[in-house]
Coordinates of C-alpha atoms and ligand atoms in Angstrom, one line a residue:
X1043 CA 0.0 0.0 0.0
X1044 CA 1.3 3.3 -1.1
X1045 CA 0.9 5.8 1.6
X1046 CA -0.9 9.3 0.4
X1047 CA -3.4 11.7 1.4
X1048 CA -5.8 9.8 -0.4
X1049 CA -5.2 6.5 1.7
X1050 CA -5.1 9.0 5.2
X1051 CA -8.8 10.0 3.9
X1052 CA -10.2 6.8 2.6
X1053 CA -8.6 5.0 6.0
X1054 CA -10.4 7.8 7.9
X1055 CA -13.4 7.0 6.3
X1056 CA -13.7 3.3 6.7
X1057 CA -12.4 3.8 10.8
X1058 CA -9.0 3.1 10.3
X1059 CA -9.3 -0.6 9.5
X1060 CA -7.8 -0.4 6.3
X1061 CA -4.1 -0.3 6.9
X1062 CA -1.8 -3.0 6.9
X1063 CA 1.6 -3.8 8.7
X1064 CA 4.6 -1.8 7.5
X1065 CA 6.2 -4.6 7.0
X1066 CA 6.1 -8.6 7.4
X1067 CA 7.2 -11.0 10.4
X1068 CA 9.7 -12.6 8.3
X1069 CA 11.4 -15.8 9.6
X1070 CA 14.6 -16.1 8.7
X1071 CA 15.9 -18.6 5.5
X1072 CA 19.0 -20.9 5.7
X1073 CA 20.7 -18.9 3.3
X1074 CA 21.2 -15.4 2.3
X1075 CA 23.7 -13.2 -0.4
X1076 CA 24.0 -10.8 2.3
X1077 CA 23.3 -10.8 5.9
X1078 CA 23.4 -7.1 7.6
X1079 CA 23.4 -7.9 11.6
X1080 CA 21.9 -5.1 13.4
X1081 CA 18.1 -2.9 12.9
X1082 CA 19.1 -0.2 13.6
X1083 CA 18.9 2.8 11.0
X1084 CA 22.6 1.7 9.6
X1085 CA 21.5 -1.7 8.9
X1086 CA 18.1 -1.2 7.9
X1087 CA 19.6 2.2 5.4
X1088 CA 22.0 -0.3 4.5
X1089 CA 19.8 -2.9 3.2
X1090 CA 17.4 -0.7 1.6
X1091 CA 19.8 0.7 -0.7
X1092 CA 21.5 -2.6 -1.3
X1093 CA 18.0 -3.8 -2.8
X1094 CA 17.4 -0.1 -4.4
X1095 CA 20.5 0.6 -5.6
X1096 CA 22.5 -2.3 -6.4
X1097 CA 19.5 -4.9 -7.2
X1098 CA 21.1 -7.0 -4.3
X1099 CA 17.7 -8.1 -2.9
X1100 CA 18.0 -11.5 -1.3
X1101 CA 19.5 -9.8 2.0
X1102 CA 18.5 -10.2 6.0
X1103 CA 18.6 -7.9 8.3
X1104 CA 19.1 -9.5 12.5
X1105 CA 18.0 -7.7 14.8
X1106 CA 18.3 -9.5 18.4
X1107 CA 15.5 -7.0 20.1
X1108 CA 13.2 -5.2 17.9
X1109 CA 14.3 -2.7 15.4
X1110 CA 15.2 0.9 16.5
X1111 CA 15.6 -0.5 20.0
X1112 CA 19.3 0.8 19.9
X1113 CA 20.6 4.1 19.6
X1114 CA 18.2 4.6 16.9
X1115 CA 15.3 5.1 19.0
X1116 CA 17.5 6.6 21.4
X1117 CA 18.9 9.6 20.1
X1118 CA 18.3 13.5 20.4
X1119 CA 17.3 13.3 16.7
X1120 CA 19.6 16.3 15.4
X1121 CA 20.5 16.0 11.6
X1122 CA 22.8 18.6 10.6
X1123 CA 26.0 18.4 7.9
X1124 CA 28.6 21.3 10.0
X1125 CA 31.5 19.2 9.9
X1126 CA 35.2 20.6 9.1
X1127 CA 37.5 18.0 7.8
X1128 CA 37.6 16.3 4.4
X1129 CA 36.5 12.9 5.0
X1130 CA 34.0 14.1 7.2
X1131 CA 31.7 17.1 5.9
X1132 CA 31.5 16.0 1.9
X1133 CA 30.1 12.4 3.4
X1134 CA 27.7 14.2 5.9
X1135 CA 26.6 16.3 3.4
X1136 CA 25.5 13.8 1.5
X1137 CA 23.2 12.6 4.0
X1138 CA 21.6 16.1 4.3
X1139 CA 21.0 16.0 0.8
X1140 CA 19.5 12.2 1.0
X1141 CA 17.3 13.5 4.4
X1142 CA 16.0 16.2 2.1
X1143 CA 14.5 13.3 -0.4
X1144 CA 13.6 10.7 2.2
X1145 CA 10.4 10.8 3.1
X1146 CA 9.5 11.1 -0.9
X1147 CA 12.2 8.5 -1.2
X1148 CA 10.8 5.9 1.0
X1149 CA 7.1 6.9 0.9
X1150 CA 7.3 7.2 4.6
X1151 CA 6.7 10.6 6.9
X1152 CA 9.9 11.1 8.7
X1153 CA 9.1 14.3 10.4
X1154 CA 12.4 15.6 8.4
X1155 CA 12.0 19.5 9.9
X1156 CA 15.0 21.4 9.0
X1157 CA 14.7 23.6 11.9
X1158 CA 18.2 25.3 11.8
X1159 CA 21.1 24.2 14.1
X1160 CA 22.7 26.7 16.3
X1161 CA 26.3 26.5 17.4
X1162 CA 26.9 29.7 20.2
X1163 CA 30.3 31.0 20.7
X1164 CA 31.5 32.1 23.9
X1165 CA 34.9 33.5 23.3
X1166 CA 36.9 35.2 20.0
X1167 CA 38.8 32.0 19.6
X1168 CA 35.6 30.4 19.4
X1169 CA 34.4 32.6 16.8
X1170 CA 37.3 32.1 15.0
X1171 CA 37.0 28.7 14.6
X1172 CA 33.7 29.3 13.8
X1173 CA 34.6 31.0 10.4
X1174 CA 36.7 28.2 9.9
X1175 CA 34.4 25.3 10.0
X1176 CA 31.6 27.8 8.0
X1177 CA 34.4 28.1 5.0
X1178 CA 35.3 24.7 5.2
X1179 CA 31.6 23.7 5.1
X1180 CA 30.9 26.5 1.9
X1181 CA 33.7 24.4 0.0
X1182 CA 31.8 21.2 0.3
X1183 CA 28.2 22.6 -0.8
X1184 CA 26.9 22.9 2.7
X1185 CA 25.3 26.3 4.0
X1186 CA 26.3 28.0 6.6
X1187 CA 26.1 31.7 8.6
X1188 CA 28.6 33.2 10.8
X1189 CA 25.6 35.3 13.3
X1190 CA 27.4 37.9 15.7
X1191 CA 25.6 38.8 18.9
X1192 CA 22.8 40.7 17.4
X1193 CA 22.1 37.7 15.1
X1194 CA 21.6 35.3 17.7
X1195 CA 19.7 37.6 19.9
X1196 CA 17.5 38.4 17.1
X1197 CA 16.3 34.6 17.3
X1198 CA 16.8 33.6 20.5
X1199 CA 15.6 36.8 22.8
X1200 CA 14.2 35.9 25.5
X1201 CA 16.1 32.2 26.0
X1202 CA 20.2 33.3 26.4
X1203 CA 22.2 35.2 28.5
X1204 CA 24.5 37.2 26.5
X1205 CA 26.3 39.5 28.9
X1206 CA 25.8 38.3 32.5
X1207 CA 26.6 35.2 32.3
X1208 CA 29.7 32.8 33.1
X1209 CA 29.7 32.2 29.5
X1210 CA 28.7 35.5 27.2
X1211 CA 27.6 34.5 23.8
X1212 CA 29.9 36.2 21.3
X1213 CA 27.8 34.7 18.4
X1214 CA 26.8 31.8 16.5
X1215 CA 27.5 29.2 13.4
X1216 CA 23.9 28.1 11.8
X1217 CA 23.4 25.7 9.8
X1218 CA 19.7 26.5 8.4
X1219 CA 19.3 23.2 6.7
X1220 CA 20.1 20.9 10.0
X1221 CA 17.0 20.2 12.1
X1222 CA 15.7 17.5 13.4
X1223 CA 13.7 13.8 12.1
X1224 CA 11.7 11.5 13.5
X1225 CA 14.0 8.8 14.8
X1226 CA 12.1 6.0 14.8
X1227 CA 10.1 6.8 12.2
X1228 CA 13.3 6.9 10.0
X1229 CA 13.8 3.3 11.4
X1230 CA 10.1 2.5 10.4
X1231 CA 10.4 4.1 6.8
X1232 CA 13.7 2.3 5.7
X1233 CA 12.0 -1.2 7.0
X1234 CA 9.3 -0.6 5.0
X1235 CA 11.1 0.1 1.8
X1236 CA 13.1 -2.6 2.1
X1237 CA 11.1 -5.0 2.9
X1238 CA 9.1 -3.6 0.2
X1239 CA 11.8 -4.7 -2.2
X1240 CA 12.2 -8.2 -0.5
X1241 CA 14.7 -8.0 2.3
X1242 CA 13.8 -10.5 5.6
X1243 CA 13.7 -8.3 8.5
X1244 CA 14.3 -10.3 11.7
X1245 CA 13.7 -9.2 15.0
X1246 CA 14.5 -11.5 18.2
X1247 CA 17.6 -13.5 15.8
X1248 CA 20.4 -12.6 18.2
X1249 CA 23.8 -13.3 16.3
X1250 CA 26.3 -14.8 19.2
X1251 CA 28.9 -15.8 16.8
X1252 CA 30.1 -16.7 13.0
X1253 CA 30.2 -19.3 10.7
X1254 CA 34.1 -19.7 8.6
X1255 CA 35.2 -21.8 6.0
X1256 CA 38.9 -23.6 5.9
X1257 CA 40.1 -20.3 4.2
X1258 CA 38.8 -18.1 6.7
X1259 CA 36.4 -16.2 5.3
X1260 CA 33.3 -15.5 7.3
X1261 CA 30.3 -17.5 5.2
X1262 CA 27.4 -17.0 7.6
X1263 CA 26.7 -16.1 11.3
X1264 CA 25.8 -18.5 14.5
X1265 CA 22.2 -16.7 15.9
X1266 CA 19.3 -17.5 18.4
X1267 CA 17.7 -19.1 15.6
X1268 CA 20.0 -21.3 14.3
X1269 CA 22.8 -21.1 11.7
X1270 CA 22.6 -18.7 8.7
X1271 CA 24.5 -18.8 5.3
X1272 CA 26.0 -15.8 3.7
X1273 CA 27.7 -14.8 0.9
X1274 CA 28.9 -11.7 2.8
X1275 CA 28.1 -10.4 6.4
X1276 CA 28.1 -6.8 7.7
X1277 CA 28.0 -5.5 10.6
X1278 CA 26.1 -2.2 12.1
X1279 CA 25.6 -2.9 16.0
X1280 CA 26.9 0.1 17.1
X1281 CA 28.1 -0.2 20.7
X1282 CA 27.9 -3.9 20.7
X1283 CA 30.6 -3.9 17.6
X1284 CA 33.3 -4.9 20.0
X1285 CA 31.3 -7.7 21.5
X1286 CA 31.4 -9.2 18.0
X1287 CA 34.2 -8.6 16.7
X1288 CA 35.9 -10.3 19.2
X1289 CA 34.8 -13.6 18.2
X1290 CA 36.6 -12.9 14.7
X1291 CA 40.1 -12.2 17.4
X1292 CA 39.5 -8.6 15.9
X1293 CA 40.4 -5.9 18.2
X1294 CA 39.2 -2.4 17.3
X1295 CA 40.0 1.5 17.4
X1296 CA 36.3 1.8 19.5
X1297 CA 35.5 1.5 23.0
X1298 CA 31.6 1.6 24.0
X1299 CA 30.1 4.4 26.2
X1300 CA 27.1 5.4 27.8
X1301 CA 25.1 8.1 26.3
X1302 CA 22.2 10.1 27.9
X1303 CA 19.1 11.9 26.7
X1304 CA 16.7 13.9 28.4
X1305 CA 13.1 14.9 28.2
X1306 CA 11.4 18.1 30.4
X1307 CA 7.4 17.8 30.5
X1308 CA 6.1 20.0 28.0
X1309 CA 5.9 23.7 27.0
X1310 CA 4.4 25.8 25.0
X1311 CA 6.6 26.7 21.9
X1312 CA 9.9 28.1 23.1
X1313 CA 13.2 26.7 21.1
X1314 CA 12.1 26.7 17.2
X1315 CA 15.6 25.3 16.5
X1316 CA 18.5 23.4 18.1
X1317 CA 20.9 25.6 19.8
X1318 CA 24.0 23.8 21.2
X1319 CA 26.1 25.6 24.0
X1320 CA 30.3 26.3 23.0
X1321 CA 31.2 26.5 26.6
X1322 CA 29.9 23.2 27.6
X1323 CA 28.7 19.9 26.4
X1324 CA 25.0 20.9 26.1
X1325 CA 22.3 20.8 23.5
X1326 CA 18.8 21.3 22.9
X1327 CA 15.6 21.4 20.8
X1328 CA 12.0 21.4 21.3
X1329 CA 9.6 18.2 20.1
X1330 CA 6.5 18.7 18.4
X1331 CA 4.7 17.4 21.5
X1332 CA 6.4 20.5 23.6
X1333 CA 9.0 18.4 25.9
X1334 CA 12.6 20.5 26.2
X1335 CA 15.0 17.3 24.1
X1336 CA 18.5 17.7 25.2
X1337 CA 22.0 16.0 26.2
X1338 CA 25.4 16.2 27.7
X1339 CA 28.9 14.4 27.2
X1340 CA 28.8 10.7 27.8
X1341 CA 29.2 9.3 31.1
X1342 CA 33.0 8.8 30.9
X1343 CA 33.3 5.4 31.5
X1344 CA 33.4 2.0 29.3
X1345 CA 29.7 0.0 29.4
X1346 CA 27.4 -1.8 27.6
X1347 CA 24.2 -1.0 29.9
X1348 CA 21.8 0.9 28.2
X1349 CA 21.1 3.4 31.3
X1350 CA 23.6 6.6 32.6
X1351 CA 24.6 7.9 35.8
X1352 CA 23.3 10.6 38.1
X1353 CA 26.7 12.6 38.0
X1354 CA 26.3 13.2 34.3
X1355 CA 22.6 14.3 34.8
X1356 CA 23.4 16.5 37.5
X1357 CA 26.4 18.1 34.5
X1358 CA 24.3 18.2 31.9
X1359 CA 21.7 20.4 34.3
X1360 CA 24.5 22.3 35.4
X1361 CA 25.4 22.9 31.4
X1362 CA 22.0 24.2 30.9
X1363 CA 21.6 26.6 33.4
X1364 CA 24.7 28.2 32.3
X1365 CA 23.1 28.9 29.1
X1366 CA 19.3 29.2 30.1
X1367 CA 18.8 30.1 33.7
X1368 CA 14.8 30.8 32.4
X1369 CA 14.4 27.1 32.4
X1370 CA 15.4 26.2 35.7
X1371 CA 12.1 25.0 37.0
X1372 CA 11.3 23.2 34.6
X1373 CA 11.1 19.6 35.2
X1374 CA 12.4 16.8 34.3
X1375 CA 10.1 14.0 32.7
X1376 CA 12.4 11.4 31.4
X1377 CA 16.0 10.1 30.8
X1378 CA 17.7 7.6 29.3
X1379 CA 21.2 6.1 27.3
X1380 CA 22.3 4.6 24.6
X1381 CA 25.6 3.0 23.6
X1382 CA 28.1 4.9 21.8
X1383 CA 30.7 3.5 19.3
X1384 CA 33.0 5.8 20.0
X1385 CA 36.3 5.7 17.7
X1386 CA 39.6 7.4 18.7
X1387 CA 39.3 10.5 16.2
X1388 CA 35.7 11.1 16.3
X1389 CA 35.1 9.4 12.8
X1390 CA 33.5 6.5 11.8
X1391 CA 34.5 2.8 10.1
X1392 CA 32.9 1.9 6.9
X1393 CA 35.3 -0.2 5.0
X1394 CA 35.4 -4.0 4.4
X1395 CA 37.8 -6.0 6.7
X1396 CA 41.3 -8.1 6.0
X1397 CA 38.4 -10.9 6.9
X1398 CA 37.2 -11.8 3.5
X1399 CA 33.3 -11.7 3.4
X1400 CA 33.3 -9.5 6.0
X1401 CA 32.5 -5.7 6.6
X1402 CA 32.3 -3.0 9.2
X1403 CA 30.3 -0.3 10.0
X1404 CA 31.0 1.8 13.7
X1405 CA 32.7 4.0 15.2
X1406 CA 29.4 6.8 15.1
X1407 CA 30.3 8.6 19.1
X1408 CA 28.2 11.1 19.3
X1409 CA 26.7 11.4 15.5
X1410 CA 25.4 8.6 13.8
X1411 CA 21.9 9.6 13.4
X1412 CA 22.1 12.3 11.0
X1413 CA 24.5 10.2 9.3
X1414 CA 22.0 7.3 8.7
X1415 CA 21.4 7.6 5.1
X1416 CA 24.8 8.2 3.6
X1417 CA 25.8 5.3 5.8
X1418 CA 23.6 2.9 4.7
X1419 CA 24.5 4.3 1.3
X1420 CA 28.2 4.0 1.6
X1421 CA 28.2 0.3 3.2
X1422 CA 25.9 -0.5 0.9
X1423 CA 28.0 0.5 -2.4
X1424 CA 31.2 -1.3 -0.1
X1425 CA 29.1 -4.3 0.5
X1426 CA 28.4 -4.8 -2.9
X1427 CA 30.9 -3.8 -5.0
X1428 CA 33.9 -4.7 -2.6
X1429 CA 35.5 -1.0 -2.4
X1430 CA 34.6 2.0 -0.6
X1431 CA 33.0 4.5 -2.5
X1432 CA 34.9 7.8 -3.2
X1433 CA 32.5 9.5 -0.3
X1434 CA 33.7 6.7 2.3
X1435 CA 37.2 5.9 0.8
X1436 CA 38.6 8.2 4.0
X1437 CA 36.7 5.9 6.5
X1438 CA 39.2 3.2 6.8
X1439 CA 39.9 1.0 9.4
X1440 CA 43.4 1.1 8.8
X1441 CA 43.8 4.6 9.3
X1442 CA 44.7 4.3 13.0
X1443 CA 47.6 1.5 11.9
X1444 CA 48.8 4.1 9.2
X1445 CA 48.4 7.2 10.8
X1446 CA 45.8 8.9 8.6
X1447 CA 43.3 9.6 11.3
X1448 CA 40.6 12.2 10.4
X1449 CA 40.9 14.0 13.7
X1450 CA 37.1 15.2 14.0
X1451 CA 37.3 15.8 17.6
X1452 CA 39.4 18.6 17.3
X1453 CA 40.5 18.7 21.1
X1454 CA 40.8 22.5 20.3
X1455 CA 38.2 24.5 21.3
X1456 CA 35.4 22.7 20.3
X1457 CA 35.6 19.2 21.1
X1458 CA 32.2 18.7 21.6
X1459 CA 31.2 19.2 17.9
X1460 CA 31.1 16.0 16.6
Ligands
FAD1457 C1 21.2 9.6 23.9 C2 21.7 9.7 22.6 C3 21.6 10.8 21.8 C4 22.0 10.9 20.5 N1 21.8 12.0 19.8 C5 22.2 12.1 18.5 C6 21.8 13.2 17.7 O1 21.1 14.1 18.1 N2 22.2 13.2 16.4 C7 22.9 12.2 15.9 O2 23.3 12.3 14.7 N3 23.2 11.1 16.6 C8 22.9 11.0 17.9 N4 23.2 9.9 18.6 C9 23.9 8.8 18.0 C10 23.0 7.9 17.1 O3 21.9 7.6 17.8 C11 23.8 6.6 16.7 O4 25.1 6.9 16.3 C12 23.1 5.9 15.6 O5 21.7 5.8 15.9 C13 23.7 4.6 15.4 O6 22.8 3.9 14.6 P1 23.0 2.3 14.3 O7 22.0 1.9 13.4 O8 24.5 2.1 14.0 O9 22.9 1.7 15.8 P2 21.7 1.1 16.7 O10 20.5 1.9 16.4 O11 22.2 1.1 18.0 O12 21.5 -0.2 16.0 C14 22.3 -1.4 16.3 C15 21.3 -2.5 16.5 O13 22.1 -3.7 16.6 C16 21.4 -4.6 17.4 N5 22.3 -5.6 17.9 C17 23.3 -5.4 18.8 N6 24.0 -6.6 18.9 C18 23.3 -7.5 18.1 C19 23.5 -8.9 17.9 N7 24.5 -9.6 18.5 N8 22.7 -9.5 17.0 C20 21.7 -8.8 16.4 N9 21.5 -7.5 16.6 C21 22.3 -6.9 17.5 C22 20.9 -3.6 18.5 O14 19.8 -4.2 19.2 C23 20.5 -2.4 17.7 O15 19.1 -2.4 17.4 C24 22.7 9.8 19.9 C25 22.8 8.6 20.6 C26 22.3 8.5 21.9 C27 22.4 7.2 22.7

């Protein structure tokens, strides 16, 4: 069923017992040409465009909990493409400009609301840097504003303190195409077009190990549900990566971290955007349903458990009453983490492996959200061709063994921009 305005009227019409499930239940077949292990919007992105672009259709994706039940449905939802370095910015880029064709893309409403993202500066050094990230995003196509005081005050009046405070706001770097999507509705879209075009999504298949032939190439993957075949495996977990890849004696460049969110009860509208604060690790936007969305660092310590810590709260509280004392009595409705792949230079892994058959997909920290589509569009064109596209060709694994690191965190002034 094709969704349209027609359906959403004749459905409403006939008392909403025309619509059908998104997509089917499907149990998974002994045998596969490509087995993605992981639903969330990597693997599911990554299987869609396998089917779409490549006409590689007879794919699973494994999913050991539902799908979206990882970061996915976990994250702050920002999408924005204000990155500075060259492997980084053209290859985020290229997921604004696939966000702006999604929902049209996969028939699906994503909520895609290019809101503008707001990046205050708190000191001239800031600023500076700033200019430098705007220009380097210019060169790659992206937009971008350099806004000085005046600018920021003109949209934000009555939220910021711009002289008073701890941390005066010198200005800003918007990004007027960055907003925010629906996260799991991004999942939901992608799992629908792919299955659409004939890829098993499998939810509650656990993969606990994999299957290798006398050469050593990976052929298939141990799960909950028995033994599958492949004729190549990929692998878009996330913070569980590690866990994996252990079983294949592969020892990565990522460690996994806690990340929390946050949720205040809601307000009338207040934030139209996302602003993030320079001076601390802080950032926030405003759902449709009026709740305050926002988040801090991660909690600084390795763990799989999806759930954070009360310091980090107590931070990220601290953070935002630096920037916007009016919202101290707000309260608090909800909270919760997610696992981070975090690599060592802030950049992500999508390159095929010296495992033949096998390919890799982590190393997202902070970001991986907004970089959902050109992800599953990358891994897709290096799953099924067996080289990284030009767009990915900097995302190496090897690039911590032969010193080409794309050194996104930027311990300068603005580490917390990735
Ligand atoms: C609190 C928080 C806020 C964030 N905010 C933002 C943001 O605002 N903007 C942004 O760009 N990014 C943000 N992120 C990061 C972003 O959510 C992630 O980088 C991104 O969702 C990763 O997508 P994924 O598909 O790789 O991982 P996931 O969505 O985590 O998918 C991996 C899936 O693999 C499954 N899995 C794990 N092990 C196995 C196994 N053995 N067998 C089968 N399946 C398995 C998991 O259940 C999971 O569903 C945030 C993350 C968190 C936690």
């Amino acid at each position: 069923m094709r969704y349209s305005a027609l359906s959403l009227f004749a459905n409403a019409l006939m008392g909403q017992k025309g619509w059908k499930p998104a997509w089917r239940d499907a149990a998974p077949k002994p045998a596969y040409d490509v087995i993605i292990v992981g639903g969330g919007g990597h693997g599911l992105a990554t299987a869609y465009y396998l089917a779409k672009e490549h006409g590689i259709r007879n794919v699973a994706v494994l999913e050991k909990g539902w799908i979206g039940s990882g970061n996915a449905g976990r994250n702050t939802t920002i999408i924005r493409s204000n990155y500075l370095l060259p492997g980084n910015e053209p290859f985020y880029e290229w997921s604004m400009k696939l966000w702006e064709g999604l929902e049209q893309d996969v028939n699906y409403n994503s909520m895609v609301s290019q809101r503008g993202v707001l990046n205050l500066c708190h000191s001239d050094a800031q600023r500076d840097a700033y200019a430098r990230r705007a220009n380097a995003m210019r060169i790659n196509g992206a937009d971008s504003e350099l806004l000085d005081q005046d600018g920021v005050r003109a949209m934000y009046p009555h939220l910021l303190d711009f002289d008073n405070a701890r941390f005066p706001i010198k200005g800003g770097l918007l990004q007027k195409r960055g907003g925010t999507a629906r996260h799991d509705a991004v999942v939901w879209g992608y799992a629908r077009a792919a299955d659409k075009l004939g890829v098993d999504i499998v939810q509650n298949c656990e993969v606990n190990g994999f299957i290798r032939d006398a050469s050593g190439a990976v052929v298939g993957v141990e799960t909950t549900r028995g033994p599958i075949r492949a004729g190549k495996v990929g692998l878009a977990v996330a913070g569980s990566t590690s866990r994996l890849t252990c079983k294949l004696d592969m020892r990565l460049p990522i460690e996994s971290h806690v990340l929390q969110a946050f949720v205040s009860e809601g307000l009338k509208p207040l934030i139209d955007g996302v602003i993030t604060f320079g001076a601390g690790h802080f950032y926030v936007s405003q759902s449709d349903k009026g709740g305050l969305v926002f988040g801090g660092d991660i909690d600084g310590y390795n763990s799989y458990a999806q759930r954070g810590n009360l310091p980090v709260v107590e931070d990220v509280a601290e953070s935002a009453m630096a920037l916007m004392p009016s919202i101290g009595r707000v309260r608090m409705l909800r909270s919760w983490g997610g696992i981070m792949d975090m690599s060592m230079d802030g950049t992500p892994i999508i390159d095929k492996t010296h495992i033949p058959g096998f390919y890799l997909n982590t190393g997202w920290c902070y970001g991986g959200f907004k970089a959902t589509p050109a992800s599953g569009w990358c891994f897709a064109w290096t799953i099924a061709k067996d080289v990284a596209h030009a767009r990915n060709a900097l995302m190496r694994l090897d690039r911590f063994r032969t010193g080409h690191i794309i050194d996104e965190k930027g311990v300068g002034p603005q580490p917390n921009l990735h």
